[in-house]
PDB file of C-alpha atoms in Angstrom:
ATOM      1  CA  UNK U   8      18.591 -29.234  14.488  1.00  0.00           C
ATOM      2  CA  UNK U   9      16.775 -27.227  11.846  1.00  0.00           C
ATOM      3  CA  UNK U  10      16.110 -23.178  12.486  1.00  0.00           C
ATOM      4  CA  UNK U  11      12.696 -22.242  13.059  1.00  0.00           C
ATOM      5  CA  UNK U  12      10.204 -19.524  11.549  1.00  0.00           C
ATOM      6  CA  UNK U  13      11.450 -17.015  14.605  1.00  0.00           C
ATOM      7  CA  UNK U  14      14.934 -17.846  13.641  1.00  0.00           C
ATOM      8  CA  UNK U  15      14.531 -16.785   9.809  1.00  0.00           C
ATOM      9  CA  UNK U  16      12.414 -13.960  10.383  1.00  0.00           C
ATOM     10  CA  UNK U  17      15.553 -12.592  13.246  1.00  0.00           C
ATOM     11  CA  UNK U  18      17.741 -13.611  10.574  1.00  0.00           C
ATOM     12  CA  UNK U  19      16.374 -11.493   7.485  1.00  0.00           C
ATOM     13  CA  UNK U  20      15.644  -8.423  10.208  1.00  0.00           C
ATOM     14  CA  UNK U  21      19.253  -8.820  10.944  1.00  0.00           C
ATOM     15  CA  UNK U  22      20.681  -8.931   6.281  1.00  0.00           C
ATOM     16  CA  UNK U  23      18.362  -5.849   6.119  1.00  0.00           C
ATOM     17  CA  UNK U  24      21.218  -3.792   6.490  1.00  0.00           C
ATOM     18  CA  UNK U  25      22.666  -4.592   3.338  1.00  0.00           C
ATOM     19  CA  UNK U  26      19.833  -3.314   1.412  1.00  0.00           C
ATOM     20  CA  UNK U  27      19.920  -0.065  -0.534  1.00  0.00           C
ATOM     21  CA  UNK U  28      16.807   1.799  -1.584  1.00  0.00           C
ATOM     22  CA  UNK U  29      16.774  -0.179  -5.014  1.00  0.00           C
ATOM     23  CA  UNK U  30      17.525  -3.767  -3.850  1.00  0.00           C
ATOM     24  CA  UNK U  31      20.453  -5.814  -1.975  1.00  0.00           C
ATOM     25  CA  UNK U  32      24.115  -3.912  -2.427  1.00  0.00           C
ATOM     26  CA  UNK U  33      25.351  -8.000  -2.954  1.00  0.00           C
ATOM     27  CA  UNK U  34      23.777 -11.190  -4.222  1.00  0.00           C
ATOM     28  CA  UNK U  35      23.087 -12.490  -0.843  1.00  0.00           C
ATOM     29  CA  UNK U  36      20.072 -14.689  -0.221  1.00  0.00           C
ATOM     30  CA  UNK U  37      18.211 -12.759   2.668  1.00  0.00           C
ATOM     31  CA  UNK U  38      16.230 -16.454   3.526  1.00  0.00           C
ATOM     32  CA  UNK U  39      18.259 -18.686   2.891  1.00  0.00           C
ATOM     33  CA  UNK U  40      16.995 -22.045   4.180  1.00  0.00           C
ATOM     34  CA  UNK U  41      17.258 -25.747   3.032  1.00  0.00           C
ATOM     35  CA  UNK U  42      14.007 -25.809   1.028  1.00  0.00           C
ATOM     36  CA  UNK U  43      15.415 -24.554  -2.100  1.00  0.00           C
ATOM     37  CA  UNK U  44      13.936 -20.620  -2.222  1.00  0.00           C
ATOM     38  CA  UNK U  45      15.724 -18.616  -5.276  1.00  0.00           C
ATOM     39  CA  UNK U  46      15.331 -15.829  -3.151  1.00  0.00           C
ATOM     40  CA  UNK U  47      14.097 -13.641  -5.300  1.00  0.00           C
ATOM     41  CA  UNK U  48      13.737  -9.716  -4.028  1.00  0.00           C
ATOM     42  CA  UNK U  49      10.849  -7.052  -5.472  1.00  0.00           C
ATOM     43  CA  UNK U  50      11.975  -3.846  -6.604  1.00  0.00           C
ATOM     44  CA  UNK U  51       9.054  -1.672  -7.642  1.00  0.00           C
ATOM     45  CA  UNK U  52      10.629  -0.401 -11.414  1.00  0.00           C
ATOM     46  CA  UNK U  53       8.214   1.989 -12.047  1.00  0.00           C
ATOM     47  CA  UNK U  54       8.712   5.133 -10.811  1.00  0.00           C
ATOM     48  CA  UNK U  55       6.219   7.170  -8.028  1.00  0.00           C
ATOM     49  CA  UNK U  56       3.461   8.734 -10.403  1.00  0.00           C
ATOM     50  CA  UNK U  57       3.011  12.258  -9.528  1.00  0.00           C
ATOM     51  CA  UNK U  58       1.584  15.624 -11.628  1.00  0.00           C
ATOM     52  CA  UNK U  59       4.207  17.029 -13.671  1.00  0.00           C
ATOM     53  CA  UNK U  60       4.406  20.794 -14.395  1.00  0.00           C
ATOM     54  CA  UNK U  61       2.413  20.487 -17.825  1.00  0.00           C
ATOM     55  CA  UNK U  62      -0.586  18.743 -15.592  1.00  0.00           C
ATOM     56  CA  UNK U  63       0.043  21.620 -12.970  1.00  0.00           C
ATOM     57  CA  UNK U  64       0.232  25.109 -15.229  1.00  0.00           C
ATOM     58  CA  UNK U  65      -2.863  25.055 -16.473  1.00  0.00           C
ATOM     59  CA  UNK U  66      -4.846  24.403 -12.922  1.00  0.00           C
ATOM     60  CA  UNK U  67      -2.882  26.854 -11.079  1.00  0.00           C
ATOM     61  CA  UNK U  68      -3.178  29.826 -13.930  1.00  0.00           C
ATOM     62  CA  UNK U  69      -7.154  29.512 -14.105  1.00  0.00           C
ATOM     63  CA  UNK U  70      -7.296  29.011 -10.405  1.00  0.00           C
ATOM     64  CA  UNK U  71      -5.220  32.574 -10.207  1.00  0.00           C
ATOM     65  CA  UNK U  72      -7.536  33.834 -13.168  1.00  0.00           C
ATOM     66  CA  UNK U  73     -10.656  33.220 -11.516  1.00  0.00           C
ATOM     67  CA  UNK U  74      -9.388  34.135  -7.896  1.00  0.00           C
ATOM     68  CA  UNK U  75      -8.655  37.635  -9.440  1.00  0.00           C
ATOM     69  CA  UNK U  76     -11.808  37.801 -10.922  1.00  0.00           C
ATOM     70  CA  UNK U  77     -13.713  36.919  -8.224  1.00  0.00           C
ATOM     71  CA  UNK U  78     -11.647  39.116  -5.969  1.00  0.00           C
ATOM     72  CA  UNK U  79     -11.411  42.561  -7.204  1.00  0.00           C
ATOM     73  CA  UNK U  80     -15.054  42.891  -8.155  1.00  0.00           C
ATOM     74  CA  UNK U  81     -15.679  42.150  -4.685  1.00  0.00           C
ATOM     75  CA  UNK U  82     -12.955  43.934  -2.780  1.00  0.00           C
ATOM     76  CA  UNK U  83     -13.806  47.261  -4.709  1.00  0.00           C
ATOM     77  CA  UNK U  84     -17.044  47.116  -5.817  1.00  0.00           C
ATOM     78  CA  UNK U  85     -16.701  48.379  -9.466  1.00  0.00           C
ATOM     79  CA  UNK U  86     -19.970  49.140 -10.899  1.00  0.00           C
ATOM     80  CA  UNK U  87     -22.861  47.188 -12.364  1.00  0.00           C
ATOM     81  CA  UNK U  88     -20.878  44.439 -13.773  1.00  0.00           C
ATOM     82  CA  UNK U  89     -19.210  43.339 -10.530  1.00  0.00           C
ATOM     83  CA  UNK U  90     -21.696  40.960  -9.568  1.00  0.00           C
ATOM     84  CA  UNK U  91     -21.459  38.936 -12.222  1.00  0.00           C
ATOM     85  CA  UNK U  92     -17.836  39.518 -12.874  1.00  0.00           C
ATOM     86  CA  UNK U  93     -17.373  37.915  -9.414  1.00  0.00           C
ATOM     87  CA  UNK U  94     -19.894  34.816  -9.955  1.00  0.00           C
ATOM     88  CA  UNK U  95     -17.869  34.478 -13.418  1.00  0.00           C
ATOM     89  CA  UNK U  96     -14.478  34.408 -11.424  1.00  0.00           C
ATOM     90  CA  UNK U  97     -15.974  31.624  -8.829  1.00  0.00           C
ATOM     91  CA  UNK U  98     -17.141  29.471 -11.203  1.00  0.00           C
ATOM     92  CA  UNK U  99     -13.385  29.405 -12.785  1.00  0.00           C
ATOM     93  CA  UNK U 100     -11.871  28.657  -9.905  1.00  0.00           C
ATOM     94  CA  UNK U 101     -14.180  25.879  -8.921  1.00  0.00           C
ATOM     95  CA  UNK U 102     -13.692  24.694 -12.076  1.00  0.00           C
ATOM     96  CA  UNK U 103      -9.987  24.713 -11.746  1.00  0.00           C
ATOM     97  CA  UNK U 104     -10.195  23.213  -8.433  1.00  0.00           C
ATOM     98  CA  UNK U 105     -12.586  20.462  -9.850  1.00  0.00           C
ATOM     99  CA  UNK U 106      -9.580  19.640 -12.151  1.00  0.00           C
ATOM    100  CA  UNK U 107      -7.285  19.581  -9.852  1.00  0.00           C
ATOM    101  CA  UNK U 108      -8.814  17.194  -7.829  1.00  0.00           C
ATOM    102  CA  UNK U 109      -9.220  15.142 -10.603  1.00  0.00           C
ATOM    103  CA  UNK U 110      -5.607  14.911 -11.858  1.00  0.00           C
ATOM    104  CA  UNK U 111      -4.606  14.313  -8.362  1.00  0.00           C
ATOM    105  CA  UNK U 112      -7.308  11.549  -8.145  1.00  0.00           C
ATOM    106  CA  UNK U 113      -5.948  10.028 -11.275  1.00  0.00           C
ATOM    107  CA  UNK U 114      -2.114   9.722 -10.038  1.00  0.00           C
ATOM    108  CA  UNK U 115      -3.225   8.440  -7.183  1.00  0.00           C
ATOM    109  CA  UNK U 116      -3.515  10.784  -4.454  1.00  0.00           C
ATOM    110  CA  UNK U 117      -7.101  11.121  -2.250  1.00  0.00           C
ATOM    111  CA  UNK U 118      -8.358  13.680   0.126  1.00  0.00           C
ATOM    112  CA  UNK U 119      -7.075  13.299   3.834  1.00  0.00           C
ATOM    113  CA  UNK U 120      -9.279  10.916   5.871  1.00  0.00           C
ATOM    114  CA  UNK U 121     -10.695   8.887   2.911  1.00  0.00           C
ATOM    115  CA  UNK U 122      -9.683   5.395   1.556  1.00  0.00           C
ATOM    116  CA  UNK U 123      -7.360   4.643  -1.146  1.00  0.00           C
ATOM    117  CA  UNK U 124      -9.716   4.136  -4.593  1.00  0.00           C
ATOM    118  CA  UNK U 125      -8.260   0.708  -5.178  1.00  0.00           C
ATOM    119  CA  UNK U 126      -8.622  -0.223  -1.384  1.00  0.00           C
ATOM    120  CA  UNK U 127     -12.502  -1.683  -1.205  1.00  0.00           C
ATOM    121  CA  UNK U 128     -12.504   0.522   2.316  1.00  0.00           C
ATOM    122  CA  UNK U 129     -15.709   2.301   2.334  1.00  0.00           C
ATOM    123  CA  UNK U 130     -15.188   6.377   3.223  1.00  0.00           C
ATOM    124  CA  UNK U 131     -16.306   6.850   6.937  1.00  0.00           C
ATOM    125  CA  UNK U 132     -19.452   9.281   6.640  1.00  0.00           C
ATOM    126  CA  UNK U 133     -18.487  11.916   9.176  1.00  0.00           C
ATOM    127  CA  UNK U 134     -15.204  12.592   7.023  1.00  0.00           C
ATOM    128  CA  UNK U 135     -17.888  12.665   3.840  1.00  0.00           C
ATOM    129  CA  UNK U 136     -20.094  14.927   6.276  1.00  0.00           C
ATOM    130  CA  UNK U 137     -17.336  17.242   7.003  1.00  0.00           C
ATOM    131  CA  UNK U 138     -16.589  17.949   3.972  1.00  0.00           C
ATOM    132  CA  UNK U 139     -20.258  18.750   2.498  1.00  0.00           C
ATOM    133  CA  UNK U 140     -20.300  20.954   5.403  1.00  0.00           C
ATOM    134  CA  UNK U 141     -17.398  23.132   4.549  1.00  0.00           C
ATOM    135  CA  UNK U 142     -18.169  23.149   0.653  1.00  0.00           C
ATOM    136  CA  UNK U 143     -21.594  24.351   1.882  1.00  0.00           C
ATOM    137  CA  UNK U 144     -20.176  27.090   3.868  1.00  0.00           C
ATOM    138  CA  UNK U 145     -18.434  28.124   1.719  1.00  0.00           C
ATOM    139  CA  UNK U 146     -20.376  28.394  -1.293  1.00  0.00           C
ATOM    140  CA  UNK U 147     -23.079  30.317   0.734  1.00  0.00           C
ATOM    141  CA  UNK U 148     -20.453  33.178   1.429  1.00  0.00           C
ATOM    142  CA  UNK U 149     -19.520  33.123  -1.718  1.00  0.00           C
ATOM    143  CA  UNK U 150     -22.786  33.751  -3.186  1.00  0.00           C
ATOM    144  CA  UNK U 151     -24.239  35.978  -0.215  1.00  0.00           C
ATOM    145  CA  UNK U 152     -21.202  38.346  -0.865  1.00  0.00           C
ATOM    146  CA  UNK U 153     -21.811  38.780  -4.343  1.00  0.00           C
ATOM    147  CA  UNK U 154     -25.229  39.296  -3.765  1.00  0.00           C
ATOM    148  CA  UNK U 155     -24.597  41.649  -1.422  1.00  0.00           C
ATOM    149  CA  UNK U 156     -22.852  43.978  -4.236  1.00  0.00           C
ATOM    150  CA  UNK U 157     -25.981  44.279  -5.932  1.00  0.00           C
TER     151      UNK U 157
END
């Protein structure tokens, strides 16, 4: 009597335990069956893309740059030129953050709650909404503070 699909599919569940992270630890075929199957296993050879330190230096240094800037104007309130000392110091770091996002986009990586870019998922709007809200938020204390030194 031949094995059925259940049988295989208990079978493989059960060879699993001879796999390492890379592949099998011995050339054993996992489904084996009568029907000829090289059984061939996938092993992803690439390895995980991620930002490397010469991706990551630059973001985080003009992130810190214009955090300073837009910090110390505003903590202390020095003179005529803190105003736009400040506004000088946001747009930095948004621009840092902007690239950020961007390198992180282009390894892969996607902002929590929203689809993979390859996945044809469309973004669910209250995670889209969310988001515009905070930006929002937070761009209108950013500028009513610094308007608020003048």
């Amino acid at each position: 009597m031949e094995a059925g699909p259940r049988d295989r599919e208990q079978r493989a569940r059960n060879d699993l335990s001879r796999l390492s992270p890379d592949g099998p630890d011995e050339t054993v075929d996992l489904l084996a069956d009568d029907s000829g199957a090289d059984g061939a296993v996938e092993v992803e050879l690439r390895p995980p893309r991620r930002l490397r330190i010469w991706q990551l230096a630059p973001i985080v240094g003009l992130a810190a740059v214009g955090s300073l800037m837009f910090a110390f104007p505003l903590a202390f309130g020095s003179g005529d030129g803190g105003a736009v000392v400040a506004m000088l110091g946001l747009l930095i770091s948004c621009c840092a953050a902007g690239w950020g996002m961007m390198a992180a986009r282009r390894v892969g990586h996607t902002w929590p709650g929203l689809p993979e870019r390859s996945s044809g998922e469309r973004p669910d709007w209250r995670v889209i909404a969310l988001y515009v809200v905070v930006a929002a938020a937070l761009v209108a204390l950013a500028v009513w503070r610094v308007a608020r030194l003048r």
